[in-house]
PDB file of C-alpha atoms in Angstrom:
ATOM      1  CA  UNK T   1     -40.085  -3.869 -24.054  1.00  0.00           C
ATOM      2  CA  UNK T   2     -40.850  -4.293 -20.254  1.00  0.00           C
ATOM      3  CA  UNK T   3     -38.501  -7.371 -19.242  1.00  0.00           C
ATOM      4  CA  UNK T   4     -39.280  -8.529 -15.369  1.00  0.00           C
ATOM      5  CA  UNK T   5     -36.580  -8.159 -13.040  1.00  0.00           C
ATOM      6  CA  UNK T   6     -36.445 -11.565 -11.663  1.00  0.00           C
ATOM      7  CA  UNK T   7     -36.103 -12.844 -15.363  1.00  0.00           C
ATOM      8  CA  UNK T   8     -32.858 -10.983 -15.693  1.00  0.00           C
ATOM      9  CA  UNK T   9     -31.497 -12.215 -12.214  1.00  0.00           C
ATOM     10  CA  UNK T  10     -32.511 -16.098 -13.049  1.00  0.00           C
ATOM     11  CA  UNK T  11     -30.424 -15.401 -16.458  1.00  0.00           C
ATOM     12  CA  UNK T  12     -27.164 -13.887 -14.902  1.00  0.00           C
ATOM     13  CA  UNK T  13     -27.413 -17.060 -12.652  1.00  0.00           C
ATOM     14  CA  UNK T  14     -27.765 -19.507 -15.406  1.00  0.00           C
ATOM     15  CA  UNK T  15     -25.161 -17.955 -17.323  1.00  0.00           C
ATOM     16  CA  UNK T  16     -22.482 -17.633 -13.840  1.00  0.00           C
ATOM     17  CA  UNK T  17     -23.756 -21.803 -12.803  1.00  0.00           C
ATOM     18  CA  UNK T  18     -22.064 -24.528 -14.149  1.00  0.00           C
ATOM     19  CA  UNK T  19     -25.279 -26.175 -14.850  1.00  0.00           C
ATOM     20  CA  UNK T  20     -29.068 -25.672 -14.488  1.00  0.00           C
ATOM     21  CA  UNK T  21     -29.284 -27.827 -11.779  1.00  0.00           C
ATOM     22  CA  UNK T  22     -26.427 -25.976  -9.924  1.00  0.00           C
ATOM     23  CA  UNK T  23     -28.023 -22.544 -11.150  1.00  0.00           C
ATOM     24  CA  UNK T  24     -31.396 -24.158  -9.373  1.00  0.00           C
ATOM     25  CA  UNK T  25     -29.981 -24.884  -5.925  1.00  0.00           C
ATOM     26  CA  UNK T  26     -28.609 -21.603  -6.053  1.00  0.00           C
ATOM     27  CA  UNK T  27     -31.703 -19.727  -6.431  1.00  0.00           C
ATOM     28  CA  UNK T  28     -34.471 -22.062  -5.062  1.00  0.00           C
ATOM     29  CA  UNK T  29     -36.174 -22.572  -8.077  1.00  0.00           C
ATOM     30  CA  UNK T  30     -36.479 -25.906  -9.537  1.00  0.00           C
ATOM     31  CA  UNK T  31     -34.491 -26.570 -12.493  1.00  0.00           C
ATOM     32  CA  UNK T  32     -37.783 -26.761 -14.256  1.00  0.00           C
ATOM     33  CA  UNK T  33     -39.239 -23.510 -13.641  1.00  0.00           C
ATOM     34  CA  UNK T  34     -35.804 -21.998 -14.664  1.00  0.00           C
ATOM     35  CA  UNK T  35     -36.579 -23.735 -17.757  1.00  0.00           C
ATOM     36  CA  UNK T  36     -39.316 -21.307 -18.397  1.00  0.00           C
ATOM     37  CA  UNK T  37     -38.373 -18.831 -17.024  1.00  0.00           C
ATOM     38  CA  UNK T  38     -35.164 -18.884 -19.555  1.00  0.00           C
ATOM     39  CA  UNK T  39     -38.253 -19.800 -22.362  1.00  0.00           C
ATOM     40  CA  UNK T  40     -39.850 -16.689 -21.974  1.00  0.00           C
ATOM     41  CA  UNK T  41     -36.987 -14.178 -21.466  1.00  0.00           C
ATOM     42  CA  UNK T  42     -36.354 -14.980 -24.631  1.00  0.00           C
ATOM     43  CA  UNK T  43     -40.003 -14.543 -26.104  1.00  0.00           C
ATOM     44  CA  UNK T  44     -38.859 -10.636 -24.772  1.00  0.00           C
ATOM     45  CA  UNK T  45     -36.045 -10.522 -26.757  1.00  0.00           C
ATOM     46  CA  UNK T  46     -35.479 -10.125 -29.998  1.00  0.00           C
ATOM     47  CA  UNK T  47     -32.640 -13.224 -30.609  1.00  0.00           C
ATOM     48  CA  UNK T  48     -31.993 -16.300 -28.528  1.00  0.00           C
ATOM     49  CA  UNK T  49     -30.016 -16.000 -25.768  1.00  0.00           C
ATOM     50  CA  UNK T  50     -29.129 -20.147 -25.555  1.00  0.00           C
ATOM     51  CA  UNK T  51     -28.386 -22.657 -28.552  1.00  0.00           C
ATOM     52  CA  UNK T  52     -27.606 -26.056 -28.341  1.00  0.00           C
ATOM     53  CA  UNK T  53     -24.708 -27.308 -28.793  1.00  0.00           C
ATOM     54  CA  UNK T  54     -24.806 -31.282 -28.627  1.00  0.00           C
ATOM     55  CA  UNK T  55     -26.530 -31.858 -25.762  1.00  0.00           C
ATOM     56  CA  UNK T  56     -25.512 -28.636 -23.937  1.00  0.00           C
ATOM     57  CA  UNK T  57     -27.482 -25.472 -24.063  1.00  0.00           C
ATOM     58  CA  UNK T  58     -24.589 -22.549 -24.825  1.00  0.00           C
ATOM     59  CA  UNK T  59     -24.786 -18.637 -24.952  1.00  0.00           C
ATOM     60  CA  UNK T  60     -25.363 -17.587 -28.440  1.00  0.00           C
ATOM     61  CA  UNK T  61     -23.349 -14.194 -29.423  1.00  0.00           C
ATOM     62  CA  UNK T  62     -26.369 -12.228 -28.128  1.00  0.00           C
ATOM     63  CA  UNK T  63     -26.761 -13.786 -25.448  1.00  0.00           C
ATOM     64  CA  UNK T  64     -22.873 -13.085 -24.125  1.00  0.00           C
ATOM     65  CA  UNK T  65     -23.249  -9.395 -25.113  1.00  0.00           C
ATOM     66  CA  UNK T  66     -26.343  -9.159 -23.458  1.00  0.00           C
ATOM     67  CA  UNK T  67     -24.913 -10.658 -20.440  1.00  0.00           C
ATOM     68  CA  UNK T  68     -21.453  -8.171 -20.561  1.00  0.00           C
ATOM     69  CA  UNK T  69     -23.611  -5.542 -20.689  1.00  0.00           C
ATOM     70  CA  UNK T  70     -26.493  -6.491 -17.782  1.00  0.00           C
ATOM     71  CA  UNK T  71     -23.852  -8.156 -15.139  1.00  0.00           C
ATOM     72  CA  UNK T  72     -22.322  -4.540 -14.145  1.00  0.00           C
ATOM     73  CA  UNK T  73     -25.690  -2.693 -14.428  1.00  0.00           C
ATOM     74  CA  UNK T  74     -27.136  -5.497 -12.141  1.00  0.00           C
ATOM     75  CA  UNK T  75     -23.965  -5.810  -9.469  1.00  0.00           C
ATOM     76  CA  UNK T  76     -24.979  -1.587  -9.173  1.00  0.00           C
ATOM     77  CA  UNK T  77     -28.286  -2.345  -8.285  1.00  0.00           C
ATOM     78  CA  UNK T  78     -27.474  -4.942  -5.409  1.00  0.00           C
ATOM     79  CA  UNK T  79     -24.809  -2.439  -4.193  1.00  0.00           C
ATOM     80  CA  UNK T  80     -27.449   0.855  -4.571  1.00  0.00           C
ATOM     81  CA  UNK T  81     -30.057  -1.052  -2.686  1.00  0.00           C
ATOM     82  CA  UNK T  82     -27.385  -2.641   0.218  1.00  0.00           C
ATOM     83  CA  UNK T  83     -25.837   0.656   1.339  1.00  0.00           C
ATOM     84  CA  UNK T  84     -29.562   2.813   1.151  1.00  0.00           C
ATOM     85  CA  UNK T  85     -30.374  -0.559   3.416  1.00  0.00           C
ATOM     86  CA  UNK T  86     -27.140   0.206   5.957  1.00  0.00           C
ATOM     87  CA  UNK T  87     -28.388   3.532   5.649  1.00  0.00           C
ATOM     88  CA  UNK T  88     -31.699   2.946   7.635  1.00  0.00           C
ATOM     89  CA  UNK T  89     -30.732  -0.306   9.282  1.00  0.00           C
ATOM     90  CA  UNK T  90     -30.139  -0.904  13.038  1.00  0.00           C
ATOM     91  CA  UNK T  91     -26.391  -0.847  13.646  1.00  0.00           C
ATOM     92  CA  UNK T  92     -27.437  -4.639  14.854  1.00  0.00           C
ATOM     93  CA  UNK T  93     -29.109  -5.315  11.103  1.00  0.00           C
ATOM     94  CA  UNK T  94     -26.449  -3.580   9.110  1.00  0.00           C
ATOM     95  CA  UNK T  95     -23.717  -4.937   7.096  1.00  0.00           C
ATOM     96  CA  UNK T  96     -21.014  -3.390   6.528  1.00  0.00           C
ATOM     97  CA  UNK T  97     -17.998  -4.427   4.225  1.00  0.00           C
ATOM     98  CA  UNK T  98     -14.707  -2.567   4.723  1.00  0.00           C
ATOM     99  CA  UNK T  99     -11.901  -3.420   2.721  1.00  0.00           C
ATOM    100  CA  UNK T 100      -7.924  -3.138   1.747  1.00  0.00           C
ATOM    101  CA  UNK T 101      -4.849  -4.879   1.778  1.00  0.00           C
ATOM    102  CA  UNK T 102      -5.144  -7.942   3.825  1.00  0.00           C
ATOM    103  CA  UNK T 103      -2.239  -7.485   6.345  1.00  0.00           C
ATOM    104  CA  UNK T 104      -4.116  -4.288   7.035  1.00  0.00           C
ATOM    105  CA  UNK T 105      -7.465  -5.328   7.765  1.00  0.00           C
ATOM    106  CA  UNK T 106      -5.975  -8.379  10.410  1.00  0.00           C
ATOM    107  CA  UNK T 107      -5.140  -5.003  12.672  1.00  0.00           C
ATOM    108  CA  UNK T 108      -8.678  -4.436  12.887  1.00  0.00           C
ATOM    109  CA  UNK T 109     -10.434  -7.792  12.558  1.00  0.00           C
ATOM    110  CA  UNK T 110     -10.748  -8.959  16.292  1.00  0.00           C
ATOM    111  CA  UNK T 111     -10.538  -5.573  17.688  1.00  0.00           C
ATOM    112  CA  UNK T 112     -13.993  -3.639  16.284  1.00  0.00           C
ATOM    113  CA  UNK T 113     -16.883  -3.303  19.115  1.00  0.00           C
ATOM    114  CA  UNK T 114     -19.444  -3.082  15.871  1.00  0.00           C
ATOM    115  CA  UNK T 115     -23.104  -4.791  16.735  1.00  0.00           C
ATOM    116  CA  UNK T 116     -23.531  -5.512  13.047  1.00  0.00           C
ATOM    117  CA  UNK T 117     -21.779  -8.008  10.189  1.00  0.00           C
ATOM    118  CA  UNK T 118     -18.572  -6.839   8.862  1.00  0.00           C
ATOM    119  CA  UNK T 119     -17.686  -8.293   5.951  1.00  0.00           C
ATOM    120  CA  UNK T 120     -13.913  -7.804   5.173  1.00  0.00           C
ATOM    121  CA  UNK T 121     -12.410  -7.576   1.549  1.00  0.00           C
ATOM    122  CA  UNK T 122      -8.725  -8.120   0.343  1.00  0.00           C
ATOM    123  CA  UNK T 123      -8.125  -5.631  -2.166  1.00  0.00           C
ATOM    124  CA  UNK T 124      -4.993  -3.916  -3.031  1.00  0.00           C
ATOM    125  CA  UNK T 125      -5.151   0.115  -2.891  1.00  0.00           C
ATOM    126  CA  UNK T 126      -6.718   0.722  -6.333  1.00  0.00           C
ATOM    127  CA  UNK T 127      -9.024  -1.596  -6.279  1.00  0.00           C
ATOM    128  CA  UNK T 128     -10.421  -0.766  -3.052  1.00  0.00           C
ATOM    129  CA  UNK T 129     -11.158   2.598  -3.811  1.00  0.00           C
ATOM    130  CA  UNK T 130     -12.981   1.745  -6.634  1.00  0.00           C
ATOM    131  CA  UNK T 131     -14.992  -0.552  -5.008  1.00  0.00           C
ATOM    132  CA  UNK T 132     -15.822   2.409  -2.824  1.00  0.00           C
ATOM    133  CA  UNK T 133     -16.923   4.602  -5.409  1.00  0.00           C
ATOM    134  CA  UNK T 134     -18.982   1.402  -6.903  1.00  0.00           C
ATOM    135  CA  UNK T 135     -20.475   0.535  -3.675  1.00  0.00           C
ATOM    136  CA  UNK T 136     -19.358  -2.986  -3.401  1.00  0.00           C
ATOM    137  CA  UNK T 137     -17.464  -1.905  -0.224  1.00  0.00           C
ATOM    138  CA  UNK T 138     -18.408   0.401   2.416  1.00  0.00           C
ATOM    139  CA  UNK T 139     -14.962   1.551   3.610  1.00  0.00           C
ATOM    140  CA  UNK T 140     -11.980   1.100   2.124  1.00  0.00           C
ATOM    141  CA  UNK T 141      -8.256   1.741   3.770  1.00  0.00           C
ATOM    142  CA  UNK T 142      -6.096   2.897   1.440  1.00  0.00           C
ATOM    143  CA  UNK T 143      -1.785   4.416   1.566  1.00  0.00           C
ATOM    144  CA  UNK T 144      -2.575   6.322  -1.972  1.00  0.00           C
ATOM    145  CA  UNK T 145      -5.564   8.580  -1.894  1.00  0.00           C
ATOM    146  CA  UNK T 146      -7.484   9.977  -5.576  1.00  0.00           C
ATOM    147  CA  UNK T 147      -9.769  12.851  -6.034  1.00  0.00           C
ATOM    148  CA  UNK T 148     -13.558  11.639  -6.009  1.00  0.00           C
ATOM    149  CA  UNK T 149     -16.711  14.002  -5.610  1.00  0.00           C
ATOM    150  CA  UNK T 150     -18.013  10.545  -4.289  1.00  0.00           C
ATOM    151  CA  UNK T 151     -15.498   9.926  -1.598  1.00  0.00           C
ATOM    152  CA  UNK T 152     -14.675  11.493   1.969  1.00  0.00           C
ATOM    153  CA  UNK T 153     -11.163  10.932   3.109  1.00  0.00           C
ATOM    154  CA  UNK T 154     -10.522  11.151   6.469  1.00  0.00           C
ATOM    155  CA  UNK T 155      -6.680  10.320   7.977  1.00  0.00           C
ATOM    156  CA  UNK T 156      -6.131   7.225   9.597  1.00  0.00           C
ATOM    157  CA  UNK T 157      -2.725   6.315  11.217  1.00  0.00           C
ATOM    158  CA  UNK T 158       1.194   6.139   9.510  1.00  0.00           C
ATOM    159  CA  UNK T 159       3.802   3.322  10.150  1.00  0.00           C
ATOM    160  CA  UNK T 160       7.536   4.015  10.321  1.00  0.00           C
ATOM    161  CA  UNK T 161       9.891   2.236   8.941  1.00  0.00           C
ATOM    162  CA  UNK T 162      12.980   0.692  10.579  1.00  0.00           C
ATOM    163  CA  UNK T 163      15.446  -2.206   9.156  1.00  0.00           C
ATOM    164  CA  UNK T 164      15.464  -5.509  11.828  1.00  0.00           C
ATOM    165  CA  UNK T 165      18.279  -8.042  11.926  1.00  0.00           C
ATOM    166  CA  UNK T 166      17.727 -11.298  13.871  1.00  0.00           C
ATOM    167  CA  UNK T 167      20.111 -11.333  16.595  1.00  0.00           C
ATOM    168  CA  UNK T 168      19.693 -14.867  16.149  1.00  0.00           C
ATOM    169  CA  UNK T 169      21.704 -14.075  12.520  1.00  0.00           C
ATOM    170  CA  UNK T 170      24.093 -11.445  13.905  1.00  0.00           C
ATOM    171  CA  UNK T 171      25.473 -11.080  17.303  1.00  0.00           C
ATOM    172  CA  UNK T 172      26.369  -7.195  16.962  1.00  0.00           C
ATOM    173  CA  UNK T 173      26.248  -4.850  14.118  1.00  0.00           C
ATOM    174  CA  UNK T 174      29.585  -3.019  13.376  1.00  0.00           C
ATOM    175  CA  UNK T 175      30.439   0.608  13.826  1.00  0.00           C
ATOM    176  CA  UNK T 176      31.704   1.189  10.606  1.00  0.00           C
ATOM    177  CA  UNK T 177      29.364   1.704   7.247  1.00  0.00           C
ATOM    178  CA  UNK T 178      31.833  -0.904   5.187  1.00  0.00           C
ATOM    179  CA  UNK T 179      31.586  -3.168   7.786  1.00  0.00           C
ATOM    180  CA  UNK T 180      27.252  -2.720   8.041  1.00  0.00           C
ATOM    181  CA  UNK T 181      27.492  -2.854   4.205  1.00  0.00           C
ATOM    182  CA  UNK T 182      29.044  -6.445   4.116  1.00  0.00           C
ATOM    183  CA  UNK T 183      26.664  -7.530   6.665  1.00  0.00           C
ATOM    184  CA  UNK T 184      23.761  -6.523   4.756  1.00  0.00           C
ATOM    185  CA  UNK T 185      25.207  -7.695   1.876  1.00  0.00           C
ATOM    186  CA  UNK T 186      26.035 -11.409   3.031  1.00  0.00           C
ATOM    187  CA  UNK T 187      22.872 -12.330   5.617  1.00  0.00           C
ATOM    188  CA  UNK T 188      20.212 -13.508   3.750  1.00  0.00           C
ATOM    189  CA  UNK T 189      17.471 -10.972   3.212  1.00  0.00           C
ATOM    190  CA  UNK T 190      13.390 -10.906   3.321  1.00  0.00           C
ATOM    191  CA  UNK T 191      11.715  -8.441   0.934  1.00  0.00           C
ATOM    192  CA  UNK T 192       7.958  -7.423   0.796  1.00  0.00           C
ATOM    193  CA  UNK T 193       8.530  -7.148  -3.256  1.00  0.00           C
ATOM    194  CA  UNK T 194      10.875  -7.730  -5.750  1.00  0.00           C
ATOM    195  CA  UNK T 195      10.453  -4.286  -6.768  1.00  0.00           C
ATOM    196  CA  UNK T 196       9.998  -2.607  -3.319  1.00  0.00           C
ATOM    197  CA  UNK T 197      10.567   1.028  -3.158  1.00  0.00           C
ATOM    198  CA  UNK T 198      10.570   0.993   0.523  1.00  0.00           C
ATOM    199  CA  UNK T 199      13.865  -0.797   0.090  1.00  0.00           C
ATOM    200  CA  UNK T 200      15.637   1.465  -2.391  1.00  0.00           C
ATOM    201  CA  UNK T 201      16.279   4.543   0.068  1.00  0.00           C
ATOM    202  CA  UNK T 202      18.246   3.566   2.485  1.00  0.00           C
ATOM    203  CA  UNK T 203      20.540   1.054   0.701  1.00  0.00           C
ATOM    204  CA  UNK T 204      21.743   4.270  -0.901  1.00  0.00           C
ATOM    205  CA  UNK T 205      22.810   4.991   2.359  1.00  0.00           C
ATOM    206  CA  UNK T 206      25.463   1.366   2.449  1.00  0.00           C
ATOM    207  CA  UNK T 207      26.227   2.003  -1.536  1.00  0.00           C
ATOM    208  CA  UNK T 208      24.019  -0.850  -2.318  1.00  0.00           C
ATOM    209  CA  UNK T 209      21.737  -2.073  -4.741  1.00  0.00           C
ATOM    210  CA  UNK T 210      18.998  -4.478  -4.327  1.00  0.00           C
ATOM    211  CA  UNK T 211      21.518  -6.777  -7.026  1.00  0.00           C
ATOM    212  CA  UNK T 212      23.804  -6.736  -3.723  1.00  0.00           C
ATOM    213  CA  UNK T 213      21.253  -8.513  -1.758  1.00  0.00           C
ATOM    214  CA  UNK T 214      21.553 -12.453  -1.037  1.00  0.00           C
ATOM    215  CA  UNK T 215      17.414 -12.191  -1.089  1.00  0.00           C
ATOM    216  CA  UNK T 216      15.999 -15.858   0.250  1.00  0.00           C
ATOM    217  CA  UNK T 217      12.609 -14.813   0.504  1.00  0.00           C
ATOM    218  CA  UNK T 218      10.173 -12.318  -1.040  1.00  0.00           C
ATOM    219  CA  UNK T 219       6.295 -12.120   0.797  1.00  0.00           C
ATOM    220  CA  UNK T 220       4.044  -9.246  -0.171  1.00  0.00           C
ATOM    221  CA  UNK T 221       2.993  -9.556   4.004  1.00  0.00           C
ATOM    222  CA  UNK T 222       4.647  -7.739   6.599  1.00  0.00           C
ATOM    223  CA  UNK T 223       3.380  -9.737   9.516  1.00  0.00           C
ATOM    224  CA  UNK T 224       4.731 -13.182   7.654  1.00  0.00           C
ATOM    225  CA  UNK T 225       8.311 -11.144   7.020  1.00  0.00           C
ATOM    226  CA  UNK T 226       8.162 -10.814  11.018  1.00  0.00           C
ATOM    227  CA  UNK T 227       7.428 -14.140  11.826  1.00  0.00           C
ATOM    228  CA  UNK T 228      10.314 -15.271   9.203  1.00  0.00           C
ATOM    229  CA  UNK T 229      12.745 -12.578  11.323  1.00  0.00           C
ATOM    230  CA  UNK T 230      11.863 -14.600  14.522  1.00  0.00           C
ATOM    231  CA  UNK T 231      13.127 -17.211  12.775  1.00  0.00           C
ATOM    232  CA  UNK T 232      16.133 -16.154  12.098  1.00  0.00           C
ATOM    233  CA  UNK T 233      15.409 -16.550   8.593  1.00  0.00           C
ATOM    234  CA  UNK T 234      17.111 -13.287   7.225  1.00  0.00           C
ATOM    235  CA  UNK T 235      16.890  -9.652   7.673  1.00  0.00           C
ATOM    236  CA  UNK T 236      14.136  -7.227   6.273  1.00  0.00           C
ATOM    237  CA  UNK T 237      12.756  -3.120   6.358  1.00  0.00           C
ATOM    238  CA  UNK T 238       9.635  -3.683   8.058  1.00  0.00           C
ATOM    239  CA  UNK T 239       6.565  -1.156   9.584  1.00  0.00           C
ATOM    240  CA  UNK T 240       7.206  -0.308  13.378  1.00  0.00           C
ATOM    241  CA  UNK T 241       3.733  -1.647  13.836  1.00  0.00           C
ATOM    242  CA  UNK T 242       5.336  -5.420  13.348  1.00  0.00           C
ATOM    243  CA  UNK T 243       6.099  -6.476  17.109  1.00  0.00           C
ATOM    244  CA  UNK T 244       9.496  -7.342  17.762  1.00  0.00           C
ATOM    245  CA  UNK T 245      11.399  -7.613  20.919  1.00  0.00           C
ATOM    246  CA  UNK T 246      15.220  -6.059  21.363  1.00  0.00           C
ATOM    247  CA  UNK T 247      16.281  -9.369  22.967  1.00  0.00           C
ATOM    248  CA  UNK T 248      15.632 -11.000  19.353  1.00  0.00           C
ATOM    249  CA  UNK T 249      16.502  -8.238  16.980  1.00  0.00           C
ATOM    250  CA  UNK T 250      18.350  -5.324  16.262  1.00  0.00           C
ATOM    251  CA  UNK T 251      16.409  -2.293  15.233  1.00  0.00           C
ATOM    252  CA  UNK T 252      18.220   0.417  12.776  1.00  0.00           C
ATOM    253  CA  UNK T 253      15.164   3.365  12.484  1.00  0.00           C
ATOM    254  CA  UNK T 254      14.649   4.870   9.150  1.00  0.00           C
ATOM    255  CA  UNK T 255      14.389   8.827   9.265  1.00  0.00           C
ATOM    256  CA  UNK T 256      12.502  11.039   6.641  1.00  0.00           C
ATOM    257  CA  UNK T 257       9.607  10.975   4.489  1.00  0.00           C
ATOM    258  CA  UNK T 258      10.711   7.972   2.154  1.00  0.00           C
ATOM    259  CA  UNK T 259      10.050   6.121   5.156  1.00  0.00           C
ATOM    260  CA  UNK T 260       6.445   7.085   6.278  1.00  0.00           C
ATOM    261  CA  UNK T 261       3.605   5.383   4.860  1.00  0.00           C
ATOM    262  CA  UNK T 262       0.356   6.884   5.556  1.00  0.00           C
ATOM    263  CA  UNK T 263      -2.993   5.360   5.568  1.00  0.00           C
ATOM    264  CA  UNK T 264      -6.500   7.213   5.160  1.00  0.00           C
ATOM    265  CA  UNK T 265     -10.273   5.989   5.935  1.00  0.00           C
ATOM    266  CA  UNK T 266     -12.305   6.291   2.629  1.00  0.00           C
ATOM    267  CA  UNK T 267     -15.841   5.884   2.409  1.00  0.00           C
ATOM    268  CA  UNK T 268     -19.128   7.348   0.499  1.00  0.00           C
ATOM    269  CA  UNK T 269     -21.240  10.878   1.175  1.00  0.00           C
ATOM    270  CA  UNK T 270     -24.740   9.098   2.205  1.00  0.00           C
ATOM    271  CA  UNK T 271     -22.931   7.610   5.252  1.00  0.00           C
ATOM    272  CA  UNK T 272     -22.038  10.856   6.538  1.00  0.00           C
ATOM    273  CA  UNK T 273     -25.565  11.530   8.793  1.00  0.00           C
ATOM    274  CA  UNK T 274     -25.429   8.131  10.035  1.00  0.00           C
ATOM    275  CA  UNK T 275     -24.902   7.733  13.542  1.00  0.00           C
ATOM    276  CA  UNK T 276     -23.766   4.225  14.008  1.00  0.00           C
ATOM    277  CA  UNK T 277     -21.526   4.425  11.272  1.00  0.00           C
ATOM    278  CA  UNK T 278     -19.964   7.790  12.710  1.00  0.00           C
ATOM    279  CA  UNK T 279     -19.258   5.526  15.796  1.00  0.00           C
ATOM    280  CA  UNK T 280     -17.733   2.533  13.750  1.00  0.00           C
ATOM    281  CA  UNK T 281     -15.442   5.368  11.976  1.00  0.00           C
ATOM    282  CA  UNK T 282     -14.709   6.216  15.673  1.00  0.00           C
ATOM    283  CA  UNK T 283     -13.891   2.507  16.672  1.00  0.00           C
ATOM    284  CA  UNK T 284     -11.931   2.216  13.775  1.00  0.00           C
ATOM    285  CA  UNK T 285      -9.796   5.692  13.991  1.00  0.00           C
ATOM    286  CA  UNK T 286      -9.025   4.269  17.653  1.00  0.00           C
ATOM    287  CA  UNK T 287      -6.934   1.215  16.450  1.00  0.00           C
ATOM    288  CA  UNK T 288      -3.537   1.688  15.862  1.00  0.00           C
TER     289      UNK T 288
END
C-alpha cells in the first residue's frame, strides 16, 4: 500500500483543526478538496478513519491509532528535513531554534550578531535535551548534562550564588549568627521553588529550615525574584548574574560547590562542519 505523502499531512491537519474549514485556511486547500482528499485516504486504508456522529464527522478507533502512531513519525520528518536544510543554508536563510529555560535564553535574546532566524524555545532541562536529540531544537542550554552518542556538549558559563537582602528591608545585618538567624527568619522571603535545593545549604549554616521561613513569594524566575528585591519585597539566594547595586542590597556570597550551577551548550553531530554555526556557537560562548 503506497499512501501519498500529502494525504497523510492533510489528515494530521484535519485531525489537529477544530473544523474543516479551519483545517482549510490552514493549509490552502479549500475545504472541498480536503473533502477528497480525506475520501480517498481512506479508499487506501483498510477501515475508516472518520464516522459521523450527528452532524459531526469524528475519528473512528482506527483512525486515532492511526493518528498516535503517524503524528511522531511525521514531526521526525519535518525536523530531519529542517536541520539537513540549516545544514546547507546561507547563515542569512537558516533557522535556527535554540532552546532552555526561559530566564536563560533572555541573556542571549538581544545580544546574538546571527544573520539568520532564531527561533527560541522555553523548555525546562529535560525536555530540552530531548528535543535536541529529536531535532525539534537546534541547541539546547542545559545545568544537567546526559550521555547521548547524538549530542556534543561543550561548556558554557556557571553562576554563583550569593543571598541579597533589600537594604530597603534591613538597615544592617548583625554580627552575630543568632542575631542573622532571626533576621532571616522574620523578613519576608522570595524563593525560586517551594522545593529549592539551592536554598537548603546554607540555612544549615543559621540552624534553619525552609519551615522557619516567613516565604511571601515563590517565582520559578530569577530575574522577577530581582526585580521583587528592588522592591523591597523580601529577601532571596539569587545567581550573581542578577544585577544588583550595594546601595540597595546587601550581598552575603555563598562558597563551595552546592552553590555553583553550571551550564553547557548541547547540540547535534551534523552541525559540527558547519561554519556559520561554529561562529553562532562562538557568539553564543561569548555572552556571559
Amino acid at each position: 500500500m503506497k499512501i501519498p505523502f500529502r494525504l497523510i499531512e492533510s489528515y494530521l491537519n484535519v485531525v489537529e483543526s477544530e473544523s474543516l474549514d479551519a483545517a482549510a485556511k490552514k493549509t490552502g486547500f479549500t475545504q472541498s478538496a480536503l473533502s477528497r482528499q480525506m475520501r480517498q485516504l481512506e479508499d487506501l486504508l483498510p477501515y475508516k478513519v472518520f464516522e459521523l456522529k450527528g452532524r459531526s464527522k469524528k475519528q473512528t478507533q482506527y483512525g486515532k491509532s492511526l493518528y498516535n502512531l503517524l503524528k511522531p513519525k511525521f514531526d521526525g520528518i519535518e525536523n530531519l528535513i529542517h536541520g539537513v536544510s540549516n545544514v546547507f543554508s546561507l547563515e542569512e536563510k537558516a533557522h535556527v531554534r535554540i532552546s532552555g529555560r526561559g530566564e536563560i535564553l533572555d541573556r542571549f535574546a538581544m545580544k546574538l550578531n546571527f544573520k539568520g532566524k532564531v527561533e527560541f524555545l522555553q523548555l525546562d532541562n529535560e525536555s530540552t535535551i530531548s528535543s535536541v536529540i529529536n531535532g525539534f531544537s537546534d541547541i539546547g542550554i542545559v545545568h544537567r548534562v546526559t550521555d547521548s552518542h547524538d549530542l556534543i556538549v561543550k561548556p558554557l558559563f556557571k553562576d554563583n550564588f550569593r543571598l541579597v537582602i533589600p537594604r530597603a528591608i534591613l538597615g544592617q545585618i548583625p554580627d552575630s549568627r543568632p542575631e542573622q538567624r532571626k533576621v532571616l527568619s522574620v523578613l519576608p522571603c522570595l524563593l525560586y521553588k517551594s522545593n529549592d535545593p539551592i536554598i537548603s545549604e546554607p540555612l544549615k549554616f543559621w540552624d534553619l529550615t525552609s519551615n522557619d521561613l516567613n516565604i511571601s513569594r515563590i517565582y520559578s524566575n530569577y530575574a522577577a525574584i530581582g526585580s521583587m528585591i528592588r522592591k523591597g519585597l523580601g529577601w532571596a539566594i539569587l545567581p550573581s548574574h542578577i544585577e544588583l547595586s550595594k546601595n540597595e542590597c546587601h550581598f552575603i556570597d555563598l562558597k563551595g560547590p552546592n552553590f555553583v550551577r553550571k551550564f553547557y551548550l548541547c547540540y547535534r553531530k551534523e552541525y559540527t562542519h558547519v561554519e556559520w554555526f561554529k561562529n553562532l556557537l562562538s557568539d553564543i560562548q561569548s555572552i556571559k
